[in-house]
CSV table of C-alpha atoms in Angstrom, one decimal:
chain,number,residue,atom,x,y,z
A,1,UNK,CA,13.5,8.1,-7.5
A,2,UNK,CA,13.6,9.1,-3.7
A,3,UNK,CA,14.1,12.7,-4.7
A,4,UNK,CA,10.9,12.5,-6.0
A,5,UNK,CA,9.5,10.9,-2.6
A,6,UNK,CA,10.5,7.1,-3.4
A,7,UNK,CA,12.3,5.3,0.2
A,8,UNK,CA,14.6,2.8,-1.7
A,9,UNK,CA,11.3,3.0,-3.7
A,10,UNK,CA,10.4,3.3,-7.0
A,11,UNK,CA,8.0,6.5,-8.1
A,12,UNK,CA,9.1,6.3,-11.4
A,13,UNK,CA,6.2,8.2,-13.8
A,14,UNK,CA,4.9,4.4,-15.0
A,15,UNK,CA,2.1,4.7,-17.5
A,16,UNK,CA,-1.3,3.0,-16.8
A,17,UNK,CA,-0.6,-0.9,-16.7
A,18,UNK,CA,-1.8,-2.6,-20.0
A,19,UNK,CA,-0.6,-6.3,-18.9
A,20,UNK,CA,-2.6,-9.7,-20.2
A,21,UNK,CA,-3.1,-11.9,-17.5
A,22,UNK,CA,-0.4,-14.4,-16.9
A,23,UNK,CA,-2.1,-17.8,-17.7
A,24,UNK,CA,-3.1,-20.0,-14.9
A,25,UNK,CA,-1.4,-22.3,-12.5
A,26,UNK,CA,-2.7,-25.1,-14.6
A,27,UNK,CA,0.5,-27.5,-15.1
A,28,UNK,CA,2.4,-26.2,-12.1
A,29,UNK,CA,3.9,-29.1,-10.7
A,30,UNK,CA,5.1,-27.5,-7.4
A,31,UNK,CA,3.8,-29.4,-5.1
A,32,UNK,CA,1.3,-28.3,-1.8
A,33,UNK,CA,0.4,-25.2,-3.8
A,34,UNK,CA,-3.2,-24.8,-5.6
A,35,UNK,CA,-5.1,-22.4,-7.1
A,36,UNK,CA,-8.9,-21.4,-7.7
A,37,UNK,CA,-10.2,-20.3,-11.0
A,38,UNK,CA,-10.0,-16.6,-9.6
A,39,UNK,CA,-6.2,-17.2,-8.3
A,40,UNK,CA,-6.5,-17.4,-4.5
A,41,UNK,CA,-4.3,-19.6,-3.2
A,42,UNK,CA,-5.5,-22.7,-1.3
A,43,UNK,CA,-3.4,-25.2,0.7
A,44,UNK,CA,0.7,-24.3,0.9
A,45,UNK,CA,2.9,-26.2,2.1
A,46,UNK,CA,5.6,-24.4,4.3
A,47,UNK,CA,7.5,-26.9,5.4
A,48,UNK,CA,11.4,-25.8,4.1
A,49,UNK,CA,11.8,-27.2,0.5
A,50,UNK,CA,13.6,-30.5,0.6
A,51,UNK,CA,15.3,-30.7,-2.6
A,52,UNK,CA,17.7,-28.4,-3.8
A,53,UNK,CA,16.5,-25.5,-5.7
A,54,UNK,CA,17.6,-22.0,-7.0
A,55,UNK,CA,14.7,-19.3,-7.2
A,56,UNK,CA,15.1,-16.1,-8.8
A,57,UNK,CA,14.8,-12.4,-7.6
A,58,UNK,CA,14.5,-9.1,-9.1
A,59,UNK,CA,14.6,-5.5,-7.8
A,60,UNK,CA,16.1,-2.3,-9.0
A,61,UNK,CA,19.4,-0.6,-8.0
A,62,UNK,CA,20.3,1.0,-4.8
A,63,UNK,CA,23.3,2.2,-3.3
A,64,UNK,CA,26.5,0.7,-2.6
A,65,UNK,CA,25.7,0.6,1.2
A,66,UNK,CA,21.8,-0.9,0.6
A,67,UNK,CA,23.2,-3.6,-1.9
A,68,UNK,CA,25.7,-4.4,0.9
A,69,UNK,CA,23.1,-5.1,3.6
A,70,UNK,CA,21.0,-7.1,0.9
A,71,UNK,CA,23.5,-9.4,0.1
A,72,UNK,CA,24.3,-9.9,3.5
A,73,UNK,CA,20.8,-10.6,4.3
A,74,UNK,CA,20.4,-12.8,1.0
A,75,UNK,CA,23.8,-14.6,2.8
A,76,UNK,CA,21.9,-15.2,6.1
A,77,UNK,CA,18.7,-16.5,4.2
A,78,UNK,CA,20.9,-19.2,2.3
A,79,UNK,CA,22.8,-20.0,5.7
A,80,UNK,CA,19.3,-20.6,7.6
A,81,UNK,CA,17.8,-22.8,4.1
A,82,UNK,CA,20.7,-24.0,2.9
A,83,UNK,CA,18.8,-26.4,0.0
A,84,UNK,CA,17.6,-22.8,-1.8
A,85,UNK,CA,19.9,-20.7,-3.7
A,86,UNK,CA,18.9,-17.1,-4.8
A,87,UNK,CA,19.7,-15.2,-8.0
A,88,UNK,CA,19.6,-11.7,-7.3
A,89,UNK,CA,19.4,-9.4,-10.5
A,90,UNK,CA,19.2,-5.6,-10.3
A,91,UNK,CA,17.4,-4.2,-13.2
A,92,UNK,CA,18.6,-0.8,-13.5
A,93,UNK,CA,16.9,1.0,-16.4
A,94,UNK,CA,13.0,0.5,-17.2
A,95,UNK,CA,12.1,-1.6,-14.2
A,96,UNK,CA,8.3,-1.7,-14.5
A,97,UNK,CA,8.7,-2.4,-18.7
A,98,UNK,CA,11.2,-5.2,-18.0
A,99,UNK,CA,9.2,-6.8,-15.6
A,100,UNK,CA,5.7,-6.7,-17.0
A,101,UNK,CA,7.7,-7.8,-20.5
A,102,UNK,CA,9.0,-10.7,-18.7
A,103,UNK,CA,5.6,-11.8,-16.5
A,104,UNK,CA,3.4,-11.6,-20.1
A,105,UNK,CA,6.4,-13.8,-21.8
A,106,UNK,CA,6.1,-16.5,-19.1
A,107,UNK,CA,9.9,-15.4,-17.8
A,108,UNK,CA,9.3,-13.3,-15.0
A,109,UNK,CA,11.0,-13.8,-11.9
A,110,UNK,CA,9.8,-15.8,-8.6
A,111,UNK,CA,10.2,-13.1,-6.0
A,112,UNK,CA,10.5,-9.3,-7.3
A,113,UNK,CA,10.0,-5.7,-5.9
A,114,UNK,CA,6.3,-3.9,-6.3
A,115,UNK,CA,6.3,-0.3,-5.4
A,116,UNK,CA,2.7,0.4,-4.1
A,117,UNK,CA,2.3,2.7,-6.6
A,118,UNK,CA,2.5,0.2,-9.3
A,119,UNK,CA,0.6,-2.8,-7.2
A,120,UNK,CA,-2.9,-2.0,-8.0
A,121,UNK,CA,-2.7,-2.8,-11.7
A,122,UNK,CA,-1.2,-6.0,-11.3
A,123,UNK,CA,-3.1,-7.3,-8.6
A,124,UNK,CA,-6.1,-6.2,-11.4
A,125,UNK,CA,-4.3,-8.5,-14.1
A,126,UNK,CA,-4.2,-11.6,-11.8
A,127,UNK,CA,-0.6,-12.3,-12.2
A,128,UNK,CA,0.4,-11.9,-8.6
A,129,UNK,CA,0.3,-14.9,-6.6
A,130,UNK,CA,-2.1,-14.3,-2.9
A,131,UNK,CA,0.0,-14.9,0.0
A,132,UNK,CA,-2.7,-15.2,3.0
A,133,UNK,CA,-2.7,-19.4,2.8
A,134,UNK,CA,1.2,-19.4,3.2
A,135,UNK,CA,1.4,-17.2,6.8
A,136,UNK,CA,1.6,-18.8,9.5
A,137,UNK,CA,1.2,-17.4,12.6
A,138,UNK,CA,4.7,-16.8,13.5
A,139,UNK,CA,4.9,-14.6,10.5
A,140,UNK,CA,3.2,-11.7,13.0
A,141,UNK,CA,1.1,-9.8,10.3
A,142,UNK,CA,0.1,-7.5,13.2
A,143,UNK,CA,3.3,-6.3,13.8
A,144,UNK,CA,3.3,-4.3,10.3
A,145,UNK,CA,2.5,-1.2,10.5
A,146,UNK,CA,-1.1,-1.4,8.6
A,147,UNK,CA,-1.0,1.2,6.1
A,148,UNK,CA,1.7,-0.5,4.5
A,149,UNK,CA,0.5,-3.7,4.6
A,150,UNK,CA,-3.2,-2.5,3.4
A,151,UNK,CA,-0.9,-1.0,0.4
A,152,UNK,CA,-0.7,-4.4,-1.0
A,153,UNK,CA,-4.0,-5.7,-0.4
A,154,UNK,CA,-7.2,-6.0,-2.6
A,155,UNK,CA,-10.6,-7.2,-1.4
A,156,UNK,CA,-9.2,-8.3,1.6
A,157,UNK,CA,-6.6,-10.7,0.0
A,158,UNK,CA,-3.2,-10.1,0.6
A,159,UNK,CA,-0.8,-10.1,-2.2
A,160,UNK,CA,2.8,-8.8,-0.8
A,161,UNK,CA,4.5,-7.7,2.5
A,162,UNK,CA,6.6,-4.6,2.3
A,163,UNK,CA,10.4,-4.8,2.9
A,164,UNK,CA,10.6,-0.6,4.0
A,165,UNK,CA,9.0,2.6,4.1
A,166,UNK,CA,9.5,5.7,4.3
A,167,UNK,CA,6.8,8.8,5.2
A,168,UNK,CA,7.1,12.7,4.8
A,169,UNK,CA,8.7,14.9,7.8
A,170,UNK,CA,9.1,18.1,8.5
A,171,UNK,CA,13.4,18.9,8.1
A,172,UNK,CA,13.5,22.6,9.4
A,173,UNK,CA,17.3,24.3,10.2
A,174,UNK,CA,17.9,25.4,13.5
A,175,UNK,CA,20.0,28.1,12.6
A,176,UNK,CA,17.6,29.8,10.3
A,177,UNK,CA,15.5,28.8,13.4
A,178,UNK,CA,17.1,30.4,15.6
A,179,UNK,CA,17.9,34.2,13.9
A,180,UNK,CA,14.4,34.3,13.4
A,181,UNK,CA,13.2,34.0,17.2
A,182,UNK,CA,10.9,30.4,16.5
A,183,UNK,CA,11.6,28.4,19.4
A,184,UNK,CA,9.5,25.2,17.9
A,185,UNK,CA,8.8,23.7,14.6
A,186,UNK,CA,5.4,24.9,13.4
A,187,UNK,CA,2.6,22.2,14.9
A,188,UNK,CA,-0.1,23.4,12.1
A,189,UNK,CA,-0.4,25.0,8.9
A,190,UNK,CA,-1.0,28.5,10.4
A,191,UNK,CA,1.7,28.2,12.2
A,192,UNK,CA,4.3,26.8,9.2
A,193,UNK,CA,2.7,30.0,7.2
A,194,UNK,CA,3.5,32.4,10.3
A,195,UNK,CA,7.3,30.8,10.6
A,196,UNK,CA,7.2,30.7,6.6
A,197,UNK,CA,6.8,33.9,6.2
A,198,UNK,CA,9.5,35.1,9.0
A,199,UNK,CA,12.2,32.6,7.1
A,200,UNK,CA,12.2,34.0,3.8
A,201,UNK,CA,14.5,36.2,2.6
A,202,UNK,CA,15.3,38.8,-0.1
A,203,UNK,CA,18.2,40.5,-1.7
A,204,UNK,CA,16.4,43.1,-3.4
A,205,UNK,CA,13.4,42.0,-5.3
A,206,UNK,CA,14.9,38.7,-5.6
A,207,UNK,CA,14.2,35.6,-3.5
A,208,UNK,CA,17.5,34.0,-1.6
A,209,UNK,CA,15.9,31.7,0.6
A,210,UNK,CA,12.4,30.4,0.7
A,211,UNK,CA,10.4,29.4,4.4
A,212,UNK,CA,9.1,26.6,2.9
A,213,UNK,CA,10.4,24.3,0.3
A,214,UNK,CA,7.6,22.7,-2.0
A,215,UNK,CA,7.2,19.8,-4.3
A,216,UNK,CA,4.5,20.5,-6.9
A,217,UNK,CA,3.2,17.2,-7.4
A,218,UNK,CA,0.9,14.8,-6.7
A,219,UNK,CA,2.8,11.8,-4.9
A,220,UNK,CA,3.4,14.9,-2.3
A,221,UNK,CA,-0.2,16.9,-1.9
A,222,UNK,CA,-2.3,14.0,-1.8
A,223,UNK,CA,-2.8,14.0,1.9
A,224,UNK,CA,-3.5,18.1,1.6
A,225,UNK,CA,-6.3,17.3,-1.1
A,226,UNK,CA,-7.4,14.2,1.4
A,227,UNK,CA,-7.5,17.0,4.7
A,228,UNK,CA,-10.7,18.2,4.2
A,229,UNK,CA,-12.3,15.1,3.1
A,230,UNK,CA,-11.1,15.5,-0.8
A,231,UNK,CA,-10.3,12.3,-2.6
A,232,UNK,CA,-7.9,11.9,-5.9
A,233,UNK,CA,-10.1,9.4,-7.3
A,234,UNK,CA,-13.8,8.0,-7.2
A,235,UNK,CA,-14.7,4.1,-6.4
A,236,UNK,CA,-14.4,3.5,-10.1
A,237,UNK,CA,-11.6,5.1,-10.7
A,238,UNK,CA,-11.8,8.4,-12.0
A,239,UNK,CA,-10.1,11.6,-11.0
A,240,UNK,CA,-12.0,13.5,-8.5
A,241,UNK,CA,-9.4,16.1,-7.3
A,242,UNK,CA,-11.2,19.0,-8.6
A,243,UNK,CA,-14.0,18.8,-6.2
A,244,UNK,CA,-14.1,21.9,-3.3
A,245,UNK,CA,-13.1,19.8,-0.4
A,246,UNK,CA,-10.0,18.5,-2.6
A,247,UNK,CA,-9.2,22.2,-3.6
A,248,UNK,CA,-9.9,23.6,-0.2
A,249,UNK,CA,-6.0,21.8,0.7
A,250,UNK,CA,-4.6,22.2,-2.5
A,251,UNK,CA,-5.2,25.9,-2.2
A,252,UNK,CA,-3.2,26.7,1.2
A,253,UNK,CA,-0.2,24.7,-0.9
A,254,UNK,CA,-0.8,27.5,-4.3
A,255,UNK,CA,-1.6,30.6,-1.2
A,256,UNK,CA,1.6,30.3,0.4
A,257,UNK,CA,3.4,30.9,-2.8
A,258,UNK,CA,1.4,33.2,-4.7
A,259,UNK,CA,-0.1,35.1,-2.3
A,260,UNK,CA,2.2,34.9,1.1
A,261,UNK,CA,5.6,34.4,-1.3
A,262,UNK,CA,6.9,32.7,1.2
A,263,UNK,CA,7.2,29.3,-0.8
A,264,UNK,CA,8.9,28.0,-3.6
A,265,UNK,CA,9.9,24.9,-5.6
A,266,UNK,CA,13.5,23.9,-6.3
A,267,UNK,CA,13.9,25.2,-9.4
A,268,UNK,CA,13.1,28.5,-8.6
A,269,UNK,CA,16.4,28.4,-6.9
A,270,UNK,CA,18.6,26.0,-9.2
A,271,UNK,CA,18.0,23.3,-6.8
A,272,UNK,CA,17.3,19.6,-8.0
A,273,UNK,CA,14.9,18.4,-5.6
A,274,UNK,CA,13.7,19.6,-1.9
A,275,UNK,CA,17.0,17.9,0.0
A,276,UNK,CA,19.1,20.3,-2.2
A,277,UNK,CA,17.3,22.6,-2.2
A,278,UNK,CA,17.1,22.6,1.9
A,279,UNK,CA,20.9,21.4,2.3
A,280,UNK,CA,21.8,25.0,0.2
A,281,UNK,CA,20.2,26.6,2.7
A,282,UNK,CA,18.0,27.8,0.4
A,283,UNK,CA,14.7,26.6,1.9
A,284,UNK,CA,14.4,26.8,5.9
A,285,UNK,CA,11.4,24.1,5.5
A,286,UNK,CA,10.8,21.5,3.1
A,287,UNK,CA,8.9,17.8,3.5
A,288,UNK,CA,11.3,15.2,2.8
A,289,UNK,CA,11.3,11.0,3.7
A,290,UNK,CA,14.6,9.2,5.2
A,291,UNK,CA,16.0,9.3,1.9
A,292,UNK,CA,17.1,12.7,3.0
A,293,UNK,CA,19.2,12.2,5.9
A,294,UNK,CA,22.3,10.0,4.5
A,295,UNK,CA,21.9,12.5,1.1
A,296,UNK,CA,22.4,15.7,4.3
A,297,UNK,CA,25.0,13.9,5.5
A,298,UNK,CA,27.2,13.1,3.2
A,299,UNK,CA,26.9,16.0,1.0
A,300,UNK,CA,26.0,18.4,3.9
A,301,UNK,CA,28.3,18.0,7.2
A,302,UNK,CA,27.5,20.8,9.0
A,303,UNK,CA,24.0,21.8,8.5
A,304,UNK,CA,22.0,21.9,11.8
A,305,UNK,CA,18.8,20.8,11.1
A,306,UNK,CA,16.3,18.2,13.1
A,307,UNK,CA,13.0,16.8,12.0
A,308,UNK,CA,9.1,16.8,13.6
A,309,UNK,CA,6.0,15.6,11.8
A,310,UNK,CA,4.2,17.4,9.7
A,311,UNK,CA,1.9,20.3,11.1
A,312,UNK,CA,-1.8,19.2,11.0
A,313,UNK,CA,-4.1,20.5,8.2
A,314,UNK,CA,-7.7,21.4,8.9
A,315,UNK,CA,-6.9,20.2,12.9
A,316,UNK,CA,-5.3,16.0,11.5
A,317,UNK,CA,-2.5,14.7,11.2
A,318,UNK,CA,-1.7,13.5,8.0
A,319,UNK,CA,1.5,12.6,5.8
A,320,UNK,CA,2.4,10.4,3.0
A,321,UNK,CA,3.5,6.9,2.7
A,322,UNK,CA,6.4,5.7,0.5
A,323,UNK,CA,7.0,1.6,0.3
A,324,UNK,CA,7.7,-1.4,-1.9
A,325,UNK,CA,6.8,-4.9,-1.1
A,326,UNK,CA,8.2,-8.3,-2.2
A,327,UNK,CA,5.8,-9.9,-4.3
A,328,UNK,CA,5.3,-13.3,-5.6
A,329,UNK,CA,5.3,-14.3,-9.2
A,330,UNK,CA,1.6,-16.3,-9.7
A,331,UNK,CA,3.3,-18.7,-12.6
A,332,UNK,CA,6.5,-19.7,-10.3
A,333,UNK,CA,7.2,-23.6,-9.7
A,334,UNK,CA,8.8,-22.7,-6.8
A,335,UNK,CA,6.6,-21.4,-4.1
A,336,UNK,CA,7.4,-23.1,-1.2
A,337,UNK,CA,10.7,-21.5,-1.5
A,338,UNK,CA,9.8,-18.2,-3.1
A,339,UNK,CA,7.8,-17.5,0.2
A,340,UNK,CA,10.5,-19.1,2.6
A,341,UNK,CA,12.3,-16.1,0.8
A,342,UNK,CA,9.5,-13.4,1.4
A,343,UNK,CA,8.8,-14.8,4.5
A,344,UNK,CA,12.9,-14.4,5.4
A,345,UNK,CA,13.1,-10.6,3.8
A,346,UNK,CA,10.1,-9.3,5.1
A,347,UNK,CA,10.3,-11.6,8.6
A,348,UNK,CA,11.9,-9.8,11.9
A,349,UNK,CA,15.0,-11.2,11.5
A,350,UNK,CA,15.9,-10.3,7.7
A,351,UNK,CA,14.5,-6.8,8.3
A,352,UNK,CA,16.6,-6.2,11.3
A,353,UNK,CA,19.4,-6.9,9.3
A,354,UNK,CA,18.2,-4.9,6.0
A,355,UNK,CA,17.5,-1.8,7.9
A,356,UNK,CA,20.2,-2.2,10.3
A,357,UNK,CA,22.3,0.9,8.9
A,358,UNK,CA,19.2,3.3,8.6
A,359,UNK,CA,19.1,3.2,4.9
A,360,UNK,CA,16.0,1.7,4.7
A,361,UNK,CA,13.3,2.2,7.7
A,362,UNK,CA,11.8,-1.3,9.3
A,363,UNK,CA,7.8,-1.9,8.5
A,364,UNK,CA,7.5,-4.1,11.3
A,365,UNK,CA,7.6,-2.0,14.6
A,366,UNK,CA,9.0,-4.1,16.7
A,367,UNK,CA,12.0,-4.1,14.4
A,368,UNK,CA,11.7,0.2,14.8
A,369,UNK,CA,11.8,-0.2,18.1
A,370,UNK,CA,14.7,-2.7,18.5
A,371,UNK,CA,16.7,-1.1,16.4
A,372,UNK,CA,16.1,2.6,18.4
A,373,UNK,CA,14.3,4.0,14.9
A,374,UNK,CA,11.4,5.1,16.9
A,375,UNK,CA,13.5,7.5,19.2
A,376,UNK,CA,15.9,8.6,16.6
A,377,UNK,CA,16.8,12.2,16.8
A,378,UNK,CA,16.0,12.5,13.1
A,379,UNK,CA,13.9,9.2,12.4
A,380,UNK,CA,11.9,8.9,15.3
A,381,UNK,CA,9.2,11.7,12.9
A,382,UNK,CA,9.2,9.9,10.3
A,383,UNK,CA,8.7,6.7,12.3
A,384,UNK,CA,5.6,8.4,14.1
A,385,UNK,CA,3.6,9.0,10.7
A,386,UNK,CA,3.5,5.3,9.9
A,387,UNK,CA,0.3,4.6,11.3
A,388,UNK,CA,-1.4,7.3,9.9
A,389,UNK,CA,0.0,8.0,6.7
A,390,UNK,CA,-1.7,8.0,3.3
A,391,UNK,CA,0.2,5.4,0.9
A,392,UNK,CA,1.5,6.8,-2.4
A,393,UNK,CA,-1.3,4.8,-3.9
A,394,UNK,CA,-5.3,5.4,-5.6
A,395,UNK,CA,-5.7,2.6,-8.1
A,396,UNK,CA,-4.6,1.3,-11.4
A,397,UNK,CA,-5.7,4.6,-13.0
A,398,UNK,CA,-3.0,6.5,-11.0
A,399,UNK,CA,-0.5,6.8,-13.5
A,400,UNK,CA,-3.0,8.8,-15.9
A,401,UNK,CA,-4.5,11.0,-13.2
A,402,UNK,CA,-0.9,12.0,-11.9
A,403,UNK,CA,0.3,13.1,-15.0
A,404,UNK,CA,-2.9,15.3,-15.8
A,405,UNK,CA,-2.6,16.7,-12.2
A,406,UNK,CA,1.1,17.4,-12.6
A,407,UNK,CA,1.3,19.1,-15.6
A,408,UNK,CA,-1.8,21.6,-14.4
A,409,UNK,CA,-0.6,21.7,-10.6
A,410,UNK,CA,2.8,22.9,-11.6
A,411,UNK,CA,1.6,25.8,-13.7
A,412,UNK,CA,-1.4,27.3,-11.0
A,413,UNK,CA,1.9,27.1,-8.5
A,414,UNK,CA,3.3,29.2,-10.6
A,415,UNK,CA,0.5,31.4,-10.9
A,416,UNK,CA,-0.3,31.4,-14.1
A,417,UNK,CA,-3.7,29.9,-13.9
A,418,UNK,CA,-6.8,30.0,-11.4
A,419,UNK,CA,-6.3,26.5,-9.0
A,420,UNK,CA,-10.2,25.5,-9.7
A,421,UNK,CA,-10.0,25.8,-13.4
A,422,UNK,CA,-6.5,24.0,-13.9
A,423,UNK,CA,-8.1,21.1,-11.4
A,424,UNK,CA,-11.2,21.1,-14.0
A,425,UNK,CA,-9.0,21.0,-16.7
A,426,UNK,CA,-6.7,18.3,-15.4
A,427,UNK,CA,-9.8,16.1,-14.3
A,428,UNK,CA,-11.3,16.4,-17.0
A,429,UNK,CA,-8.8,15.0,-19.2
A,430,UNK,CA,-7.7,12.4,-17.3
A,431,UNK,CA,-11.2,11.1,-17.0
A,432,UNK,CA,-11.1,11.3,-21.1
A,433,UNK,CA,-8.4,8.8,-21.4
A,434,UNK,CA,-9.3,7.0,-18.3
A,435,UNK,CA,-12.5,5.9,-20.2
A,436,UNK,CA,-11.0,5.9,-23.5
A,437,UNK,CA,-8.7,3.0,-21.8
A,438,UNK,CA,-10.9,0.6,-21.0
């Protein structure tokens, strides 16, 4: 998952969410907790729950290290409200199926993982509980950074709180650097072109090593189509990539490697995935998250690199935004503890504790700062982006218009069509089984 641009965060290629709502809270005998016909929660009580209780929480699987700091953070919570007990279960294959199986079947968990990518279609199917009426105001909602927070909101109403985050930075090595005289990392597109083209190199007619590593897709050029005011979908929810200001950024992605030939993807060079492809030393440049730097440093030692933000496009700043949030299950009977749980992970104290090794990046900034994240040699970029970044995120109908966009992005990369009429093509389509959908 982070290879594709996930933080401990799930991109997986999900199709478009078909879920039933849920039921109602009609029944629920957990007491303090209400809710209106259209599912906004009313009164909840926060007071610590007094009888014993056991709630349930689901997320996906991670590495040895993050499921380390989890549990010790799970340990913590239980120390701190000792009558609630939680039942962690990793779902490792199918997360998204297993969970929407489970929430139609009335079984679904109280407290699981929602990558942003995902949240907008079940927000839409009501089967999320709202979690405004439960914060108090020692919660600190202002201390988030806000574009990860907004990830998880819908009319205003709030409906998780995200545990971590990662954006895009620029990784660049020094030595490649270096032998080619550029004394800075490249502050704006011109400039990553100009240092692009310098960095490549050939054996013959054959490319060895690329300026600039690229990732084809759209989880990682949506803040190139948004540069000059381009947009990846409409207010209702149709694909709207192909327009000329959306195609004005996509096109200095498709120039640089058809034109300049200074780019390339991974597999143009056996690589997996950009970090590879970059640890091999066969990209100078690519645009990775924080996933990256424990994948460099185990499997990479002694490759100099360091990281800056990525160069502006059209004279912004821009970057995208990778996070999941812990949500609550709308048909739990245990809310007062399912948030004492959310309000634990996603609090300052559970997050210092969860990002504590640099697995995971804080969302909270004091917790950045506190734990030095902010001035990290190699963090500190992907820190910066977080209050400007564009979230992995454009609606339920994501899944279809990123699969249309991928399989015709991919091939005008490659050169084998003309980037306006693959963009027509792709748009086009999706809008066909966007309407044939609903």
């Amino acid at each position: 998952m982070k290879k594709s641009g996930v933080v401990g965060l799930s991109l997986t290629l999900a199709a478009v969410i078909m879920l039933s709502a849920c039921g109602s809270n009609e029944g629920n005998t957990n007491k303090g907790t209400a809710a209106t016909n259209n599912g906004t929660a009313q009164e909840a009580t926060k007071e610590p729950a007094a009888e014993p209780v056991t709630i349930t929480l689901a997320g996906w699987g991670a590495s040895p290290e993050e499921q380390d700091l989890l549990n010790q953070t799970l340990k913590e919570f239980e120390a701190k409200y000792p009558n609630v007990k939680v039942k962690y279960e990793v779902i490792a294959d199918q997360y998204m199926d297993v969970i929407k199986t489970r929430l139609i079947g009335g079984e679904g968990p109280d407290v699981f993982y929602l990558d942003a990518f995902e949240a907008p279609g079940l927000i839409e199917r009501n089967v999320l509980e709202p979690l405004d009426s439960y914060v108090t105001e020692d919660f600190d909602v202002a201390d988030f950074e806000q574009p990860m927070v907004d990830a998880f909101k819908q009319e205003g109403v709030t409906y998780g709180f995200p545990k971590d985050f990662s954006t895009l930075a620029m990784f660049y090595n020094k030595k490649d650097f270096a032998e080619a005289g550029i004394a800075a990392p490249p502050a704006t597109w011109d400039e990553l072109k100009a240092a692009a083209a310098k960095l490549t190199k050939k054996e013959g007619d054959k490319t060895v090593r690329y300026g600039f590593g690229v990732a084809p897709e759209l989880a990682r050029q949506m803040f190139m189509i948004q540069a000059f005011g381009g947009k990846v979908a409409d207010d209702k929810g149709n694909a709207a990539f192909a327009s000329p200001d959306a195609l004005k950024g996509l096109q200095l992605v498709t120039d640089m490697h058809n034109v300049d030939k200074s780019s390339g993807e991974p597999k143009e060079v056996g690589a997996g995935w950009g970090g590879e492809m970059f640890g091999q030393g066969k990209a100078s440049i690519v645009f990775e998250g924080n996933w990256a730097i424990p994948f460099l440093e185990s499997n990479y030692k002694d490759l100099d690199y360091g990281t800056a933000e990525l160069p502006t496009v059209n004279g912004t700043k821009g970057t995208m935004a990778f996070t999941v949030a812990y949500v609550m299950n709308k048909q739990s009977e245990k809310k007062e503890a399912a948030w004492q749980l959310i309000s634990f992970l996603t609090g300052k104290e559970g997050m210092k504790t969860w990002t504590s090794k640099g697995f995971a990046l804080p969302t909270r900034k004091s917790v950045a700062q506190e734990l030095g994240y902010d001035k990290d040699e190699l963090r500190s970029a992907i820190v910066a982006g977080a209050s400007y970044a564009t979230p992995w995120q454009a609606g339920s109908t994501l899944p279809t218009i990123m699969s249309n966009f991928n399989n015709q992005f991919v091939d005008t990369f490659m050169g084998n069509s003309k980037l306006e009429d693959a963009m027509k093509k792709a748009e086009t389509v999706a809008n066909k089984e966007i309407a044939a959908a609903k």
